[in-house]
Structures are given as C-alpha cells and as structure tokens.
C-alpha cells in the first residue's frame, strides 16, 4: 500500500464515462497531479506491437513491461524516450490493449509504478479501472463514474468522429473485457461513490464531486 493513499482520489469506470476529462479538471481545481493509468496499459501495448512481441505472449510482454522506461504526464506519453502520445490512441492499440490488461504480471508491474508515482507526487487524481478497488483501497475518495452506453458512444463521436451505433457496439465489447477480467476486473470498489454523468455537464459533475469531498471532511 502507498504511504500517500490518503491524498489519492481514485476514479474508476467504463470507457467513455468521462473519467479523463473529469480527473484532469478535478486535479487542476484541487492543485493535485493527474495520472491516466489507461495510458500506461496502452504504452505497454504500443511498445509490444512496435517491437514485434505478440501481445498474447504472456512472459515476453511481462518482461517488456518490467524493462520499459515509461513516462506518463502532462507533456505526453514517452516510451523508452520516444514520444508515443498519439500512437497509443491508435485503433489497433485500442483493440490489442485488452490482451495486455489481462496479463497479471503486467498489472503487478504497472500497479507498483502507480503507487511509486503517488509517493513521488504526494498523492493525486488517478483514473483507471482498478484504482479504488485494488491499487489505492484507502484513497481519500473513491469514485465510480458511469453513463449510459448511448451517451458514452455519443461523447466518443463528438471527440473523434465515427458512426454512433458502431461505436456503441465497440464500447459494449470493451465493457465485456473490462468486467470479465479475472485480475483487476471493473467493479465498484467497497466504499466508492457512484456518479452517473448521463445528462450532466462537466461543471455539474465537478460540483457533485466537490460536494462529496466536502461532505466527507
Ligand atoms: O482508459 P483507457 O481506455 O485508455 O484504458 C485502456 C485499457 O486499459 C482498457 O482496455 C482498460 C485497461 N485498463 C486497465 O485494465 N486498468 C486500468 N487501471 C486502466 C486501464
């Protein structure tokens, strides 16, 4: 467990629930740093594909993850010194990342790095799928952000374009992988607070979260 759990705000939830936008805005408002742990899983996926390591080769990918020089921050995502900020969002990376996320040795390595990050940054707003449930169970506040599948698909279309029905189907497939994963499967952590962002603006979600923080004081 990290020595900085008490200064961590953990945000979990399915793809497209607004986690990144909200986590970034909340961190700015509270003067904390922000960590996108999905970017770490994506970076390992990109590195494996880049080096020709099959993403389902469990020991080889675990070895790669342990050796990888990885920086995830406001300046972007750097993999062994290479700027991979845009590459990790490629659709082939998005498709392959589930295989990497179900590799328990990769998860162990990345969870250790997430705890080290929190120690180095004095806590922070950290978002992913298992942040409140596994990585920081004693976080100051554990949030589970969700929204209806249709709204999540519509947000993705607004960001990156595409066909809303197709994207809604793809989101359902990712939800299946996220919830079905034996290690770190997506669930509401014990003691977490659920915020359904369907129909709420970013500002309204932030107000709801600040209200939860103040109520807990
Ligand atoms: O949030 P995202 O879509 O960028 O996450 C990419 C993938 O990584 C997604 O398939 C789920 C996985 N992930 C995970 O297993 N655990 C986390 N803490 C964060 C993301």
PDB file of C-alpha atoms and ligand atoms in Angstrom:
ATOM      1  CA  UNK A   1       0.000   0.000   0.000  1.00  0.00           C
ATOM      2  CA  UNK A   2       1.209   3.533  -0.732  1.00  0.00           C
ATOM      3  CA  UNK A   3       2.039   5.979   2.010  1.00  0.00           C
ATOM      4  CA  UNK A   4       0.026   8.552   0.100  1.00  0.00           C
ATOM      5  CA  UNK A   5      -3.322   6.735  -0.161  1.00  0.00           C
ATOM      6  CA  UNK A   6      -4.933   9.420   1.983  1.00  0.00           C
ATOM      7  CA  UNK A   7      -4.116  12.035  -0.657  1.00  0.00           C
ATOM      8  CA  UNK A   8      -5.300   9.962  -3.631  1.00  0.00           C
ATOM      9  CA  UNK A   9      -8.623  10.469  -5.362  1.00  0.00           C
ATOM     10  CA  UNK A  10      -9.349   7.268  -7.282  1.00  0.00           C
ATOM     11  CA  UNK A  11     -11.633   7.369 -10.318  1.00  0.00           C
ATOM     12  CA  UNK A  12     -12.785   4.156 -11.986  1.00  0.00           C
ATOM     13  CA  UNK A  13     -15.491   3.419 -14.507  1.00  0.00           C
ATOM     14  CA  UNK A  14     -16.138   2.149 -18.019  1.00  0.00           C
ATOM     15  CA  UNK A  15     -14.704   3.611 -21.237  1.00  0.00           C
ATOM     16  CA  UNK A  16     -16.319   6.893 -22.238  1.00  0.00           C
ATOM     17  CA  UNK A  17     -17.788   7.723 -18.821  1.00  0.00           C
ATOM     18  CA  UNK A  18     -15.789  10.972 -18.763  1.00  0.00           C
ATOM     19  CA  UNK A  19     -13.009   9.822 -16.423  1.00  0.00           C
ATOM     20  CA  UNK A  20     -10.091  11.593 -18.173  1.00  0.00           C
ATOM     21  CA  UNK A  21     -11.875  14.920 -18.611  1.00  0.00           C
ATOM     22  CA  UNK A  22     -13.175  14.923 -15.056  1.00  0.00           C
ATOM     23  CA  UNK A  23      -9.921  13.665 -13.497  1.00  0.00           C
ATOM     24  CA  UNK A  24      -7.882  16.334 -15.271  1.00  0.00           C
ATOM     25  CA  UNK A  25     -10.297  19.143 -14.315  1.00  0.00           C
ATOM     26  CA  UNK A  26     -10.584  17.922 -10.723  1.00  0.00           C
ATOM     27  CA  UNK A  27      -6.792  17.730 -10.354  1.00  0.00           C
ATOM     28  CA  UNK A  28      -6.472  21.323 -11.632  1.00  0.00           C
ATOM     29  CA  UNK A  29      -9.153  22.529  -9.246  1.00  0.00           C
ATOM     30  CA  UNK A  30      -7.597  20.808  -6.220  1.00  0.00           C
ATOM     31  CA  UNK A  31      -3.974  21.600  -7.145  1.00  0.00           C
ATOM     32  CA  UNK A  32      -3.089  17.913  -7.466  1.00  0.00           C
ATOM     33  CA  UNK A  33      -1.290  15.997 -10.202  1.00  0.00           C
ATOM     34  CA  UNK A  34      -3.198  13.686 -12.530  1.00  0.00           C
ATOM     35  CA  UNK A  35      -2.357  10.158 -13.692  1.00  0.00           C
ATOM     36  CA  UNK A  36      -4.071   8.332 -16.569  1.00  0.00           C
ATOM     37  CA  UNK A  37      -3.345   4.646 -15.887  1.00  0.00           C
ATOM     38  CA  UNK A  38      -5.053   3.532 -19.110  1.00  0.00           C
ATOM     39  CA  UNK A  39      -2.232   5.343 -20.931  1.00  0.00           C
ATOM     40  CA  UNK A  40       0.230   3.024 -19.137  1.00  0.00           C
ATOM     41  CA  UNK A  41      -1.553  -0.124 -20.407  1.00  0.00           C
ATOM     42  CA  UNK A  42      -1.731   1.458 -23.850  1.00  0.00           C
ATOM     43  CA  UNK A  43       2.000   2.306 -23.761  1.00  0.00           C
ATOM     44  CA  UNK A  44       2.952  -1.307 -22.985  1.00  0.00           C
ATOM     45  CA  UNK A  45       0.656  -2.441 -25.820  1.00  0.00           C
ATOM     46  CA  UNK A  46       2.209   0.028 -28.252  1.00  0.00           C
ATOM     47  CA  UNK A  47       5.750  -0.994 -27.214  1.00  0.00           C
ATOM     48  CA  UNK A  48       4.958  -4.701 -27.766  1.00  0.00           C
ATOM     49  CA  UNK A  49       3.461  -4.023 -31.213  1.00  0.00           C
ATOM     50  CA  UNK A  50       6.341  -1.714 -32.134  1.00  0.00           C
ATOM     51  CA  UNK A  51       8.904  -4.396 -31.252  1.00  0.00           C
ATOM     52  CA  UNK A  52       7.007  -7.293 -32.809  1.00  0.00           C
ATOM     53  CA  UNK A  53       6.303  -9.006 -29.467  1.00  0.00           C
ATOM     54  CA  UNK A  54       2.937 -10.854 -29.745  1.00  0.00           C
ATOM     55  CA  UNK A  55       0.535  -9.200 -27.257  1.00  0.00           C
ATOM     56  CA  UNK A  56      -0.650 -12.630 -26.053  1.00  0.00           C
ATOM     57  CA  UNK A  57       2.894 -13.854 -25.272  1.00  0.00           C
ATOM     58  CA  UNK A  58       2.407 -13.515 -21.504  1.00  0.00           C
ATOM     59  CA  UNK A  59       6.019 -13.933 -20.252  1.00  0.00           C
ATOM     60  CA  UNK A  60       7.560 -11.871 -23.081  1.00  0.00           C
ATOM     61  CA  UNK A  61       5.140  -8.970 -22.574  1.00  0.00           C
ATOM     62  CA  UNK A  62       5.653  -9.093 -18.788  1.00  0.00           C
ATOM     63  CA  UNK A  63       9.412  -8.915 -19.301  1.00  0.00           C
ATOM     64  CA  UNK A  64       8.973  -5.983 -21.692  1.00  0.00           C
ATOM     65  CA  UNK A  65       6.748  -4.147 -19.171  1.00  0.00           C
ATOM     66  CA  UNK A  66       9.307  -4.574 -16.386  1.00  0.00           C
ATOM     67  CA  UNK A  67      12.153  -3.222 -18.521  1.00  0.00           C
ATOM     68  CA  UNK A  68      10.200  -0.380 -20.140  1.00  0.00           C
ATOM     69  CA  UNK A  69      11.163   3.212 -19.477  1.00  0.00           C
ATOM     70  CA  UNK A  70       7.762   4.840 -19.207  1.00  0.00           C
ATOM     71  CA  UNK A  71       6.708   8.416 -18.520  1.00  0.00           C
ATOM     72  CA  UNK A  72       3.048   9.419 -18.407  1.00  0.00           C
ATOM     73  CA  UNK A  73       2.465  13.083 -17.639  1.00  0.00           C
ATOM     74  CA  UNK A  74       1.207  16.474 -18.759  1.00  0.00           C
ATOM     75  CA  UNK A  75       3.845  16.595 -21.525  1.00  0.00           C
ATOM     76  CA  UNK A  76       2.609  13.360 -23.060  1.00  0.00           C
ATOM     77  CA  UNK A  77       3.469   9.672 -23.008  1.00  0.00           C
ATOM     78  CA  UNK A  78       7.082   8.657 -23.579  1.00  0.00           C
ATOM     79  CA  UNK A  79       8.120   5.054 -24.158  1.00  0.00           C
ATOM     80  CA  UNK A  80      11.868   4.481 -23.944  1.00  0.00           C
ATOM     81  CA  UNK A  81      12.344   8.193 -24.648  1.00  0.00           C
ATOM     82  CA  UNK A  82      10.098   8.117 -27.744  1.00  0.00           C
ATOM     83  CA  UNK A  83       7.013  10.371 -27.859  1.00  0.00           C
ATOM     84  CA  UNK A  84       4.119   7.907 -28.169  1.00  0.00           C
ATOM     85  CA  UNK A  85       1.331  10.314 -27.098  1.00  0.00           C
ATOM     86  CA  UNK A  86      -0.637   9.963 -30.347  1.00  0.00           C
ATOM     87  CA  UNK A  87       0.393   6.401 -31.207  1.00  0.00           C
ATOM     88  CA  UNK A  88      -1.121   4.916 -28.020  1.00  0.00           C
ATOM     89  CA  UNK A  89      -4.583   6.164 -29.143  1.00  0.00           C
ATOM     90  CA  UNK A  90      -4.445   4.296 -32.477  1.00  0.00           C
ATOM     91  CA  UNK A  91      -7.414   1.973 -33.041  1.00  0.00           C
ATOM     92  CA  UNK A  92      -5.172  -1.114 -33.401  1.00  0.00           C
ATOM     93  CA  UNK A  93      -3.692  -0.312 -29.967  1.00  0.00           C
ATOM     94  CA  UNK A  94      -7.213   0.104 -28.531  1.00  0.00           C
ATOM     95  CA  UNK A  95      -8.149  -3.324 -29.931  1.00  0.00           C
ATOM     96  CA  UNK A  96      -4.987  -5.060 -28.629  1.00  0.00           C
ATOM     97  CA  UNK A  97      -4.868  -3.469 -25.161  1.00  0.00           C
ATOM     98  CA  UNK A  98      -7.340  -5.935 -23.577  1.00  0.00           C
ATOM     99  CA  UNK A  99      -4.806  -8.778 -24.020  1.00  0.00           C
ATOM    100  CA  UNK A 100      -2.172  -6.735 -22.196  1.00  0.00           C
ATOM    101  CA  UNK A 101      -4.602  -5.657 -19.457  1.00  0.00           C
ATOM    102  CA  UNK A 102      -5.413  -9.305 -18.679  1.00  0.00           C
ATOM    103  CA  UNK A 103      -1.720 -10.150 -18.126  1.00  0.00           C
ATOM    104  CA  UNK A 104      -1.384 -10.350 -14.318  1.00  0.00           C
ATOM    105  CA  UNK A 105       2.389  -9.815 -14.336  1.00  0.00           C
ATOM    106  CA  UNK A 106       1.931  -6.622 -16.359  1.00  0.00           C
ATOM    107  CA  UNK A 107      -0.741  -5.491 -13.897  1.00  0.00           C
ATOM    108  CA  UNK A 108       1.573  -6.115 -10.943  1.00  0.00           C
ATOM    109  CA  UNK A 109       4.329  -4.083 -12.576  1.00  0.00           C
ATOM    110  CA  UNK A 110       2.064  -1.177 -13.533  1.00  0.00           C
ATOM    111  CA  UNK A 111       0.343  -1.116 -10.121  1.00  0.00           C
ATOM    112  CA  UNK A 112       3.766  -0.829  -8.469  1.00  0.00           C
ATOM    113  CA  UNK A 113       4.616   2.064 -10.761  1.00  0.00           C
ATOM    114  CA  UNK A 114       1.268   3.745  -9.969  1.00  0.00           C
ATOM    115  CA  UNK A 115       1.985   3.530  -6.215  1.00  0.00           C
ATOM    116  CA  UNK A 116       5.506   4.878  -6.768  1.00  0.00           C
ATOM    117  CA  UNK A 117       4.015   7.737  -8.789  1.00  0.00           C
ATOM    118  CA  UNK A 118       1.639   8.614  -5.921  1.00  0.00           C
ATOM    119  CA  UNK A 119       4.524   8.547  -3.441  1.00  0.00           C
ATOM    120  CA  UNK A 120       6.638  10.798  -5.661  1.00  0.00           C
ATOM    121  CA  UNK A 121       3.764  13.250  -6.335  1.00  0.00           C
ATOM    122  CA  UNK A 122       2.321  13.361  -2.819  1.00  0.00           C
ATOM    123  CA  UNK A 123      -0.958  11.767  -3.951  1.00  0.00           C
ATOM    124  CA  UNK A 124      -3.003  12.876  -6.948  1.00  0.00           C
ATOM    125  CA  UNK A 125      -6.119  12.208  -9.006  1.00  0.00           C
ATOM    126  CA  UNK A 126      -5.649   8.762 -10.545  1.00  0.00           C
ATOM    127  CA  UNK A 127      -8.053   7.175 -13.007  1.00  0.00           C
ATOM    128  CA  UNK A 128      -8.427   3.701 -14.476  1.00  0.00           C
ATOM    129  CA  UNK A 129     -10.392   0.506 -13.827  1.00  0.00           C
ATOM    130  CA  UNK A 130      -8.942  -0.950 -10.590  1.00  0.00           C
ATOM    131  CA  UNK A 131      -7.636   2.180  -8.860  1.00  0.00           C
ATOM    132  CA  UNK A 132     -10.069   2.268  -5.928  1.00  0.00           C
ATOM    133  CA  UNK A 133     -10.712  -1.478  -5.817  1.00  0.00           C
ATOM    134  CA  UNK A 134      -7.089  -2.730  -5.895  1.00  0.00           C
ATOM    135  CA  UNK A 135      -4.360  -0.100  -6.208  1.00  0.00           C
ATOM    136  CA  UNK A 136      -5.439   2.501  -3.607  1.00  0.00           C
ATOM    137  CA  UNK A 137      -8.143   0.881  -1.456  1.00  0.00           C
ATOM    138  CA  UNK A 138      -7.616   3.524   1.254  1.00  0.00           C
ATOM    139  CA  UNK A 139      -7.895   6.512  -1.093  1.00  0.00           C
ATOM    140  CA  UNK A 140      -9.371   9.719   0.322  1.00  0.00           C
ATOM    141  CA  UNK A 141     -12.274   9.426  -2.124  1.00  0.00           C
ATOM    142  CA  UNK A 142     -13.146   6.543  -4.439  1.00  0.00           C
ATOM    143  CA  UNK A 143     -15.391   7.446  -7.362  1.00  0.00           C
ATOM    144  CA  UNK A 144     -17.156   5.228  -9.853  1.00  0.00           C
ATOM    145  CA  UNK A 145     -18.060   7.312 -12.891  1.00  0.00           C
ATOM    146  CA  UNK A 146     -20.589   5.912 -15.298  1.00  0.00           C
ATOM    147  CA  UNK A 147     -23.014   6.982 -18.040  1.00  0.00           C
ATOM    148  CA  UNK A 148     -25.482   5.257 -20.342  1.00  0.00           C
ATOM    149  CA  UNK A 149     -23.875   3.339 -23.253  1.00  0.00           C
ATOM    150  CA  UNK A 150     -25.550   5.656 -25.767  1.00  0.00           C
ATOM    151  CA  UNK A 151     -24.215   8.816 -24.130  1.00  0.00           C
ATOM    152  CA  UNK A 152     -20.736   7.304 -23.851  1.00  0.00           C
ATOM    153  CA  UNK A 153     -20.814   6.496 -27.577  1.00  0.00           C
ATOM    154  CA  UNK A 154     -22.075   9.999 -28.421  1.00  0.00           C
ATOM    155  CA  UNK A 155     -19.192  11.560 -26.466  1.00  0.00           C
ATOM    156  CA  UNK A 156     -16.671   9.459 -28.370  1.00  0.00           C
ATOM    157  CA  UNK A 157     -18.220  10.546 -31.684  1.00  0.00           C
ATOM    158  CA  UNK A 158     -18.052  14.204 -30.605  1.00  0.00           C
ATOM    159  CA  UNK A 159     -14.336  13.752 -29.786  1.00  0.00           C
ATOM    160  CA  UNK A 160     -13.137  11.633 -32.662  1.00  0.00           C
ATOM    161  CA  UNK A 161     -15.985  11.188 -35.160  1.00  0.00           C
ATOM    162  CA  UNK A 162     -17.340   7.844 -36.405  1.00  0.00           C
ATOM    163  CA  UNK A 163     -20.670   6.045 -36.518  1.00  0.00           C
ATOM    164  CA  UNK A 164     -22.503   6.169 -33.187  1.00  0.00           C
ATOM    165  CA  UNK A 165     -24.113   2.698 -33.479  1.00  0.00           C
ATOM    166  CA  UNK A 166     -20.816   1.086 -34.392  1.00  0.00           C
ATOM    167  CA  UNK A 167     -19.036   2.835 -31.527  1.00  0.00           C
ATOM    168  CA  UNK A 168     -21.765   1.817 -29.072  1.00  0.00           C
ATOM    169  CA  UNK A 169     -21.249  -1.827 -30.118  1.00  0.00           C
ATOM    170  CA  UNK A 170     -17.459  -1.482 -29.718  1.00  0.00           C
ATOM    171  CA  UNK A 171     -17.964   0.027 -26.251  1.00  0.00           C
ATOM    172  CA  UNK A 172     -20.135  -2.960 -25.282  1.00  0.00           C
ATOM    173  CA  UNK A 173     -17.316  -5.334 -26.332  1.00  0.00           C
ATOM    174  CA  UNK A 174     -14.776  -3.346 -24.257  1.00  0.00           C
ATOM    175  CA  UNK A 175     -17.153  -3.342 -21.278  1.00  0.00           C
ATOM    176  CA  UNK A 176     -17.277  -7.143 -21.550  1.00  0.00           C
ATOM    177  CA  UNK A 177     -13.469  -7.371 -21.433  1.00  0.00           C
ATOM    178  CA  UNK A 178     -13.245  -4.852 -18.576  1.00  0.00           C
ATOM    179  CA  UNK A 179     -15.870  -6.500 -16.378  1.00  0.00           C
ATOM    180  CA  UNK A 180     -14.851 -10.074 -17.242  1.00  0.00           C
ATOM    181  CA  UNK A 181     -11.122  -9.672 -16.492  1.00  0.00           C
ATOM    182  CA  UNK A 182     -10.183 -12.042 -13.633  1.00  0.00           C
ATOM    183  CA  UNK A 183      -7.500  -9.702 -12.259  1.00  0.00           C
ATOM    184  CA  UNK A 184      -8.498  -6.057 -11.926  1.00  0.00           C
ATOM    185  CA  UNK A 185     -11.940  -6.511 -13.467  1.00  0.00           C
ATOM    186  CA  UNK A 186     -14.039  -3.343 -13.443  1.00  0.00           C
ATOM    187  CA  UNK A 187     -16.308  -3.112 -10.400  1.00  0.00           C
ATOM    188  CA  UNK A 188     -17.473  -0.545  -7.883  1.00  0.00           C
ATOM    189  CA  UNK A 189     -14.873  -0.565  -5.102  1.00  0.00           C
ATOM    190  CA  UNK A 190     -16.007  -1.027  -1.498  1.00  0.00           C
ATOM    191  CA  UNK A 191     -16.932   2.403  -0.193  1.00  0.00           C
ATOM    192  CA  UNK A 192     -16.887   4.026  -3.625  1.00  0.00           C
ATOM    193  CA  UNK A 193     -19.393   6.710  -4.621  1.00  0.00           C
ATOM    194  CA  UNK A 194     -21.120   6.358  -7.961  1.00  0.00           C
ATOM    195  CA  UNK A 195     -21.668   9.425 -10.126  1.00  0.00           C
ATOM    196  CA  UNK A 196     -23.844   8.873 -13.200  1.00  0.00           C
ATOM    197  CA  UNK A 197     -22.716  11.554 -15.646  1.00  0.00           C
ATOM    198  CA  UNK A 198     -25.560  10.952 -18.134  1.00  0.00           C
ATOM    199  CA  UNK A 199     -27.141  14.331 -18.810  1.00  0.00           C
ATOM    200  CA  UNK A 200     -24.638  16.222 -16.626  1.00  0.00           C
ATOM    201  CA  UNK A 201     -22.185  18.866 -17.839  1.00  0.00           C
ATOM    202  CA  UNK A 202     -18.515  18.673 -16.835  1.00  0.00           C
ATOM    203  CA  UNK A 203     -19.095  21.519 -14.385  1.00  0.00           C
ATOM    204  CA  UNK A 204     -22.079  19.703 -12.818  1.00  0.00           C
ATOM    205  CA  UNK A 205     -20.033  16.522 -12.365  1.00  0.00           C
ATOM    206  CA  UNK A 206     -17.217  18.527 -10.761  1.00  0.00           C
ATOM    207  CA  UNK A 207     -19.665  20.214  -8.399  1.00  0.00           C
ATOM    208  CA  UNK A 208     -21.078  16.822  -7.407  1.00  0.00           C
ATOM    209  CA  UNK A 209     -17.574  15.505  -6.659  1.00  0.00           C
ATOM    210  CA  UNK A 210     -16.504  18.590  -4.716  1.00  0.00           C
ATOM    211  CA  UNK A 211     -19.742  18.198  -2.732  1.00  0.00           C
ATOM    212  CA  UNK A 212     -18.778  14.595  -1.902  1.00  0.00           C
ATOM    213  CA  UNK A 213     -15.291  15.704  -0.823  1.00  0.00           C
ATOM    214  CA  UNK A 214     -16.656  18.454   1.400  1.00  0.00           C
ATOM    215  CA  UNK A 215     -19.296  16.130   2.843  1.00  0.00           C
ATOM    216  CA  UNK A 216     -16.567  13.667   3.831  1.00  0.00           C
ATOM    217  CA  UNK A 217     -14.491  16.249   5.680  1.00  0.00           C
TER     218      UNK A 217
HETATM  219  O1  LIG B   1      -8.958   4.168 -20.151  1.00  0.00           O
HETATM  220  P1  LIG B   1      -8.394   3.594 -21.452  1.00  0.00           P
HETATM  221  O2  LIG B   1      -9.443   3.254 -22.458  1.00  0.00           O
HETATM  222  O3  LIG B   1      -7.300   4.410 -22.035  1.00  0.00           O
HETATM  223  O4  LIG B   1      -7.736   2.214 -20.991  1.00  0.00           O
HETATM  224  C1  LIG B   1      -7.065   1.383 -21.908  1.00  0.00           C
HETATM  225  C2  LIG B   1      -7.238  -0.070 -21.492  1.00  0.00           C
HETATM  226  O5  LIG B   1      -6.508  -0.361 -20.323  1.00  0.00           O
HETATM  227  C3  LIG B   1      -8.676  -0.520 -21.256  1.00  0.00           C
HETATM  228  O6  LIG B   1      -8.929  -1.605 -22.116  1.00  0.00           O
HETATM  229  C4  LIG B   1      -8.726  -0.988 -19.846  1.00  0.00           C
HETATM  230  C5  LIG B   1      -7.295  -1.085 -19.394  1.00  0.00           C
HETATM  231  N1  LIG B   1      -7.050  -0.549 -18.069  1.00  0.00           N
HETATM  232  C6  LIG B   1      -6.940  -1.424 -17.031  1.00  0.00           C
HETATM  233  O7  LIG B   1      -7.099  -2.628 -17.229  1.00  0.00           O
HETATM  234  N2  LIG B   1      -6.668  -0.963 -15.776  1.00  0.00           N
HETATM  235  C7  LIG B   1      -6.508   0.339 -15.545  1.00  0.00           C
HETATM  236  N3  LIG B   1      -6.236   0.770 -14.303  1.00  0.00           N
HETATM  237  C8  LIG B   1      -6.614   1.267 -16.616  1.00  0.00           C
HETATM  238  C9  LIG B   1      -6.917   0.787 -17.872  1.00  0.00           C
END
